[in-house]
Structure formats: structure tokens, C-alpha cells
């Protein structure tokens, strides 16, 4: 008979690896399970590449599509923990898993024989033809179109280093839980409820988290400019090692662009976009600046006048002044974000918002939150989205801030919708709400923005993963065109200004 402790360990492990009954994803893997699963995904991808190169695959394009789709479907189980896990070992294993998958794709997209086989593939399926062209572009971005073998090897080497630097930057930010220590006197003007909820540090200091739900109201309300300066500088100088990494990333990108025949990284990145050259982008930005400058100057003058009322003789705004005096201007117009918060309880706003967008705007049926979902944290909620009684996807919401979690807001694709595959699944990661579960007006706007991404993802028809809704936060190659990525979400966030929606 098993000892009770051994039985408990077995049950705990089984529960951790349990599949969510709705998404069929295992979203509570431990570090060892993450490592084993990631190794299997990488091994499968590399084996498929070898089969294609050796001529064992009857249809090279179909085989490579199946292999890349399999990694896309399985990667969330091992990579998401890097962003959300409360266990540091699982976060580290998730980061390493993501790096291993990115490196595996990078290596495969640097294999000349694989490139030749995919490029030579013929198909009458328009989706597969588009997928082939996308794959070929990936190979060529790794230098496979270069005639010089030494140059190809150099691009591959630099790309691996670039990926490692980017991954290290990302994980440094994800794991950051920095605070700035301020006294109650320095926090004068900040809402009492927020101040009273702050943890106590050494002496009479209170610890202010540098994540947005805490830092933003401090910058907006602290009357002491020295305190605001301290908080602002702390917030903008987190993860100092990333400064070195960023400089190296810029240098690597320029070096790779030169090897690929581009004048700059920007020129290579913009290839194929609607604005397809740096000159077009700069011309657009110049037009925007020209049109906005009169309003910018007017706003600057208003903010500076307010600063002079508190600091006579001030001749310029500092970066830590904008939020503080901007809040005063809004309040002078009857807009008090603190007073608005009781009108936006997350427990009501979140389900109402997802259902309003999903049902009223896009014509889906939205069900949830689902009581029996098995997600990665008890704070998470899962919603089911259907069209004509057919499930088209699921969306997981993880909106509360916590230590070790990704510190901003974004949508993470968890699984693309594949032809003859399971439905789409994605997650909204946020850092929203105060200690009482109330949202700021801007957080409601952010929620609408992120849900715009969600329904953009869920509305897409099943297709190969390289054509699916994805962006570079995931390790697999996909999907939506980068100059289109923000368009739906920038539209849906505008609903926060519609009285009918707020009502």
C-alpha cells in the first residue's frame, strides 16, 4: 500500500498535469513536465525536417505543415508558464522551453535541403500555397537565398544570439517585482485606500510596486515632485541589465540586415508591409506630427501653466509631471478617475464586455465564465465562444496583477484553429484593478482593446498555423500581418467612449 504522502504527491502531479475539459490543454505543468514536453516537441520538428530532407516524406509541404502545426498546438503548455506561473522553477523551465522551440525553428529554417524541398513543393490548395510562400520567406530571412555559404552560416549564428538576447530581456521583465520605497509624507495626495494597502518596508517606508495598477495612481496623485521623480525613475529603470542587451540587439539586427542585403533592419522588417519602406513610414509619421503639433503645443502650455501654479518660475515639464497635471486637467473638466472606479467593478464589467463585443458586435454566442475550467491560476476565468452552435474557440482571462507574472497587458495565442483540428484558444494577460476589484477607466479601454485582438483571432477560419493569428510573443511562426495586428483592437477600444456601451 502506498504511503499517504506518496499518494498525495501522485495526486498532486496528476492534478497539475490535468487537461482542461474545455480547451484540452494541460496548463499546470511542473518544471520537469515542461522540460520533457518541450524536448518532445523539438524532437518531432527536427525529425520531420530530416525526413523531408532525406526524401522519406511523400509531400514535403504537407509534412512540414503538419510538423509546424503540431508544435504550434503544443507550445502553450510549455511556454505560457514563463509568463504566468507562480512557481519560479516552472517560470524558468517555461522560458527555457520557449527558447528551445525558437532555436529549433531557427535551425530548421536554416537548413538548405529543407528550404529547397519546401520551395519546390507544388499544390493546388490556395491555403497551402500561401503557407508555402510564408515558409519560404522564413527560410530566406535566415539567409537561405544567399549564394555564399559562409554568409548563410553567419546569419544563422547571429540569429541564434539575437534570439537568446531577446529571450533574456523578456524573462528579466517577466520576473521583475521591483518596488520603490516611499514614506507616507511622500505619498501625500495618493488615495488613502491604496496607501493603506501598501506593504511596509524598512522603517517608515512603504513599498510601491512598479506595476501599473499601483505606480500609475502614485504618479497621478503624489503632490511631492521629488517623490514622483523617484517613482518615475524607478519605474523606467527596472531591469538595468536589459540596457546592455538592447544595445546588443540593435547591433545584431543591423549586422543581419547588412548580410541579407538591406540598408537597415527597418528596411528588411518592412518588406511586404503596406508601408513597405522606411521612407514611407517616416513620411507618414511626419504627417501625423505636423497635424498633431498645434494640439500638442496647446496641451503642453496648459500642463506647464498648472506646474507654474505649484512651482513658480518653472520653465519646462519633467516626465514625472505629465500624469500628475494631466489628472488635474481631467478633473477640472469633471473627469475624476478615482470617482469613476466604483462604476467599473471587474466582476461585472469583464463578463459584460466580452459578451457585448462577442454577441452584439460579432454575432457569436459567449458562455462563461465556465465553472469547471482547469487553468493555471485560480484568478483565471474561461469563456466559450460559439457560432451557430459550433464552438469556434475559448478565451482565458488572467487580469489581476501578481508577483512573477508578465507585467503589462497582451493577448497570447494558446492554440491556432487548424483545418480538421481543435478550435482556437487564446488568453488575455493583464494587470488591472485595485485591491477592491475596481477598474480604472483606462483599464476598461485596455480590456476592450485586448478583446479586439481576441475576436480577431477567433473570427478567423481554420488554416495552417503559419497563417493563423499569432505574433512574435509565441515561439512558432505565424500568422497575422504585423501592420494589421493592431487595427481591430484600436477600433474596439473606441467603444469605451460610447455612452450606450458604458450604460
Short mmCIF file of C-alpha atoms in Angstrom, two decimals, residues 168-375:
data_model
loop_
_atom_site.label_atom_id
_atom_site.label_comp_id
_atom_site.label_asym_id
_atom_site.label_seq_id
_atom_site.Cartn_x
_atom_site.Cartn_y
_atom_site.Cartn_z
CA UNK A 168 16.74 37.05 -21.71
CA UNK A 169 15.26 40.56 -21.90
CA UNK A 170 11.72 39.21 -21.88
CA UNK A 171 12.28 36.91 -18.92
CA UNK A 172 14.05 39.64 -16.94
CA UNK A 173 10.95 41.81 -17.34
CA UNK A 174 8.51 38.98 -16.59
CA UNK A 175 10.27 38.06 -13.36
CA UNK A 176 10.69 41.62 -12.14
CA UNK A 177 8.83 42.51 -8.95
CA UNK A 178 10.71 45.72 -8.11
CA UNK A 179 9.33 48.31 -5.73
CA UNK A 180 10.24 51.85 -4.75
CA UNK A 181 10.22 52.80 -1.05
CA UNK A 182 8.33 55.98 -0.18
CA UNK A 183 7.14 57.47 3.10
CA UNK A 184 3.55 58.40 3.87
CA UNK A 185 4.58 62.05 3.64
CA UNK A 186 5.97 61.46 0.15
CA UNK A 187 2.69 59.74 -0.78
CA UNK A 188 0.55 62.68 0.33
CA UNK A 189 -2.30 63.12 -2.15
CA UNK A 190 -2.41 59.45 -3.18
CA UNK A 191 -5.79 57.82 -2.42
CA UNK A 192 -5.76 56.58 1.18
CA UNK A 193 -7.12 53.14 0.26
CA UNK A 194 -4.12 52.50 -1.99
CA UNK A 195 -1.60 53.82 0.56
CA UNK A 196 -3.10 51.74 3.38
CA UNK A 197 -2.84 48.60 1.26
CA UNK A 198 0.90 49.01 0.53
CA UNK A 199 3.31 46.58 2.22
CA UNK A 200 5.67 48.02 4.83
CA UNK A 201 9.41 48.08 4.18
CA UNK A 202 12.27 49.27 6.36
CA UNK A 203 11.50 51.93 8.93
CA UNK A 204 8.62 54.14 7.92
CA UNK A 205 8.86 53.31 4.21
CA UNK A 206 6.03 51.77 2.21
CA UNK A 207 6.79 49.61 -0.83
CA UNK A 208 5.19 50.83 -4.05
CA UNK A 209 5.00 48.21 -6.79
CA UNK A 210 6.27 49.38 -10.15
CA UNK A 211 3.42 47.62 -11.95
CA UNK A 212 0.78 49.85 -13.49
CA UNK A 213 -2.15 49.33 -11.06
CA UNK A 214 -0.03 50.79 -8.24
CA UNK A 215 2.52 53.02 -9.97
CA UNK A 216 0.02 54.90 -12.16
CA UNK A 217 -2.11 56.36 -9.32
CA UNK A 218 1.07 57.31 -7.42
CA UNK A 219 2.34 59.29 -10.42
CA UNK A 220 -1.10 60.84 -10.88
CA UNK A 221 -1.69 61.90 -7.26
CA UNK A 222 1.55 62.32 -5.29
CA UNK A 223 1.92 66.04 -4.60
CA UNK A 224 5.64 65.93 -3.88
CA UNK A 225 7.52 66.32 -7.21
CA UNK A 226 10.62 64.68 -5.70
CA UNK A 227 8.52 61.63 -4.79
CA UNK A 228 7.03 61.48 -8.28
CA UNK A 229 10.52 61.76 -9.74
CA UNK A 230 11.74 58.91 -7.56
CA UNK A 231 8.79 56.69 -8.56
CA UNK A 232 9.07 57.57 -12.26
CA UNK A 233 12.81 56.90 -12.42
CA UNK A 234 12.38 53.61 -10.56
CA UNK A 235 9.62 52.58 -12.95
CA UNK A 236 11.62 53.43 -16.07
CA UNK A 237 14.94 51.99 -14.93
CA UNK A 238 13.89 48.48 -13.97
CA UNK A 239 15.97 45.56 -15.24
CA UNK A 240 19.15 47.63 -15.85
CA UNK A 241 20.92 44.67 -17.46
CA UNK A 242 18.44 44.97 -20.33
CA UNK A 243 20.09 48.22 -21.43
CA UNK A 244 23.19 46.27 -22.46
CA UNK A 245 21.03 43.62 -24.10
CA UNK A 246 19.06 46.20 -26.06
CA UNK A 247 22.23 47.77 -27.41
CA UNK A 248 23.41 44.33 -28.49
CA UNK A 249 20.03 43.57 -30.12
CA UNK A 250 20.26 46.78 -32.18
CA UNK A 251 23.77 45.91 -33.30
CA UNK A 252 22.85 42.31 -34.20
CA UNK A 253 19.79 43.40 -36.18
CA UNK A 254 21.89 45.86 -38.19
CA UNK A 255 24.54 43.22 -38.88
CA UNK A 256 21.97 40.64 -40.01
CA UNK A 257 20.21 43.20 -42.23
CA UNK A 258 23.51 44.01 -43.93
CA UNK A 259 24.26 40.35 -44.61
CA UNK A 260 20.79 39.94 -46.13
CA UNK A 261 21.34 42.89 -48.47
CA UNK A 262 19.22 45.51 -46.68
CA UNK A 263 20.34 49.02 -45.84
CA UNK A 264 18.87 48.70 -42.34
CA UNK A 265 16.86 46.42 -40.06
CA UNK A 266 13.84 48.63 -40.72
CA UNK A 267 14.09 48.08 -44.47
CA UNK A 268 14.16 44.30 -44.04
CA UNK A 269 11.35 44.27 -41.46
CA UNK A 270 9.03 46.39 -43.62
CA UNK A 271 9.40 44.20 -46.69
CA UNK A 272 5.90 43.07 -47.71
CA UNK A 273 4.05 45.54 -45.47
CA UNK A 274 1.56 48.10 -46.76
CA UNK A 275 4.10 50.76 -45.84
CA UNK A 276 6.99 48.90 -47.39
CA UNK A 277 9.96 51.22 -46.84
CA UNK A 278 11.42 53.43 -44.09
CA UNK A 279 10.77 56.47 -46.29
CA UNK A 280 7.04 55.68 -46.41
CA UNK A 281 6.88 55.16 -42.65
CA UNK A 282 8.81 58.35 -41.89
CA UNK A 283 6.63 60.34 -44.27
CA UNK A 284 3.52 59.04 -42.50
CA UNK A 285 4.94 59.90 -39.07
CA UNK A 286 5.87 63.37 -40.29
CA UNK A 287 2.28 63.94 -41.45
CA UNK A 288 0.96 62.82 -38.06
CA UNK A 289 3.38 65.06 -36.16
CA UNK A 290 2.53 68.05 -38.33
CA UNK A 291 -1.20 67.63 -37.74
CA UNK A 292 -0.88 67.00 -34.00
CA UNK A 293 1.73 69.65 -33.18
CA UNK A 294 -0.74 72.54 -32.62
CA UNK A 295 -2.77 70.44 -30.19
CA UNK A 296 0.41 69.12 -28.57
CA UNK A 297 1.65 72.69 -28.03
CA UNK A 298 -1.73 73.72 -26.59
CA UNK A 299 -1.75 70.77 -24.16
CA UNK A 300 1.87 71.42 -23.16
CA UNK A 301 1.08 75.04 -22.37
CA UNK A 302 -1.89 74.00 -20.21
CA UNK A 303 0.20 71.49 -18.28
CA UNK A 304 3.06 73.96 -17.80
CA UNK A 305 0.66 76.63 -16.50
CA UNK A 306 -0.54 74.19 -13.84
CA UNK A 307 3.04 73.36 -12.89
CA UNK A 308 3.85 77.07 -12.52
CA UNK A 309 0.90 77.41 -10.12
CA UNK A 310 2.71 74.97 -7.81
CA UNK A 311 6.32 75.76 -8.80
CA UNK A 312 6.59 79.46 -9.74
CA UNK A 313 9.14 80.11 -12.44
CA UNK A 314 9.12 76.55 -13.84
CA UNK A 315 10.18 76.70 -17.48
CA UNK A 316 9.59 73.08 -18.58
CA UNK A 317 7.67 69.93 -17.78
CA UNK A 318 9.50 66.89 -16.47
CA UNK A 319 8.43 63.37 -17.46
CA UNK A 320 7.01 62.74 -13.97
CA UNK A 321 4.77 65.82 -14.26
CA UNK A 322 2.56 64.71 -17.12
CA UNK A 323 0.39 62.17 -15.30
CA UNK A 324 0.02 64.43 -12.25
CA UNK A 325 -1.04 67.61 -14.03
CA UNK A 326 -2.92 65.69 -16.72
CA UNK A 327 -5.09 64.25 -13.96
CA UNK A 328 -5.77 67.79 -12.70
CA UNK A 329 -6.87 68.92 -16.16
CA UNK A 330 -9.26 65.96 -16.45
CA UNK A 331 -10.70 66.70 -13.02
CA UNK A 332 -11.21 70.36 -13.99
CA UNK A 333 -13.42 69.06 -16.78
CA UNK A 334 -15.37 66.86 -14.38
CA UNK A 335 -13.43 63.66 -15.08
CA UNK A 336 -12.23 62.05 -11.86
CA UNK A 337 -10.80 58.57 -12.50
CA UNK A 338 -10.86 57.66 -8.82
CA UNK A 339 -14.51 58.65 -8.58
CA UNK A 340 -15.27 56.57 -11.68
CA UNK A 341 -13.75 53.36 -10.32
CA UNK A 342 -16.79 52.30 -8.26
CA UNK A 343 -18.76 52.30 -11.53
CA UNK A 344 -16.40 49.71 -13.04
CA UNK A 345 -16.34 46.63 -10.79
CA UNK A 346 -14.35 43.99 -12.66
CA UNK A 347 -16.78 41.26 -11.63
CA UNK A 348 -19.50 42.98 -13.70
CA UNK A 349 -17.51 44.84 -16.37
CA UNK A 350 -15.45 41.88 -17.59
CA UNK A 351 -18.28 39.43 -18.40
CA UNK A 352 -20.47 42.24 -19.74
CA UNK A 353 -17.70 43.50 -22.03
CA UNK A 354 -16.77 40.13 -23.51
CA UNK A 355 -20.41 39.30 -24.14
CA UNK A 356 -21.21 42.72 -25.60
CA UNK A 357 -18.35 42.53 -28.07
CA UNK A 358 -18.74 38.85 -28.84
CA UNK A 359 -22.53 38.73 -29.15
CA UNK A 360 -23.73 42.22 -30.05
CA UNK A 361 -20.88 43.21 -32.35
CA UNK A 362 -19.54 39.97 -33.83
CA UNK A 363 -22.64 37.76 -33.65
CA UNK A 364 -21.11 34.96 -31.57
CA UNK A 365 -22.66 33.23 -28.60
CA UNK A 366 -20.50 33.66 -25.49
CA UNK A 367 -20.85 31.35 -22.49
CA UNK A 368 -18.99 31.74 -19.24
CA UNK A 369 -17.17 32.05 -17.05
CA UNK A 370 -17.07 28.25 -17.02
CA UNK A 371 -17.03 26.77 -13.53
CA UNK A 372 -15.07 23.60 -14.30
CA UNK A 373 -12.19 25.09 -16.30
CA UNK A 374 -8.70 23.86 -15.39
CA UNK A 375 -6.45 26.87 -15.91
#
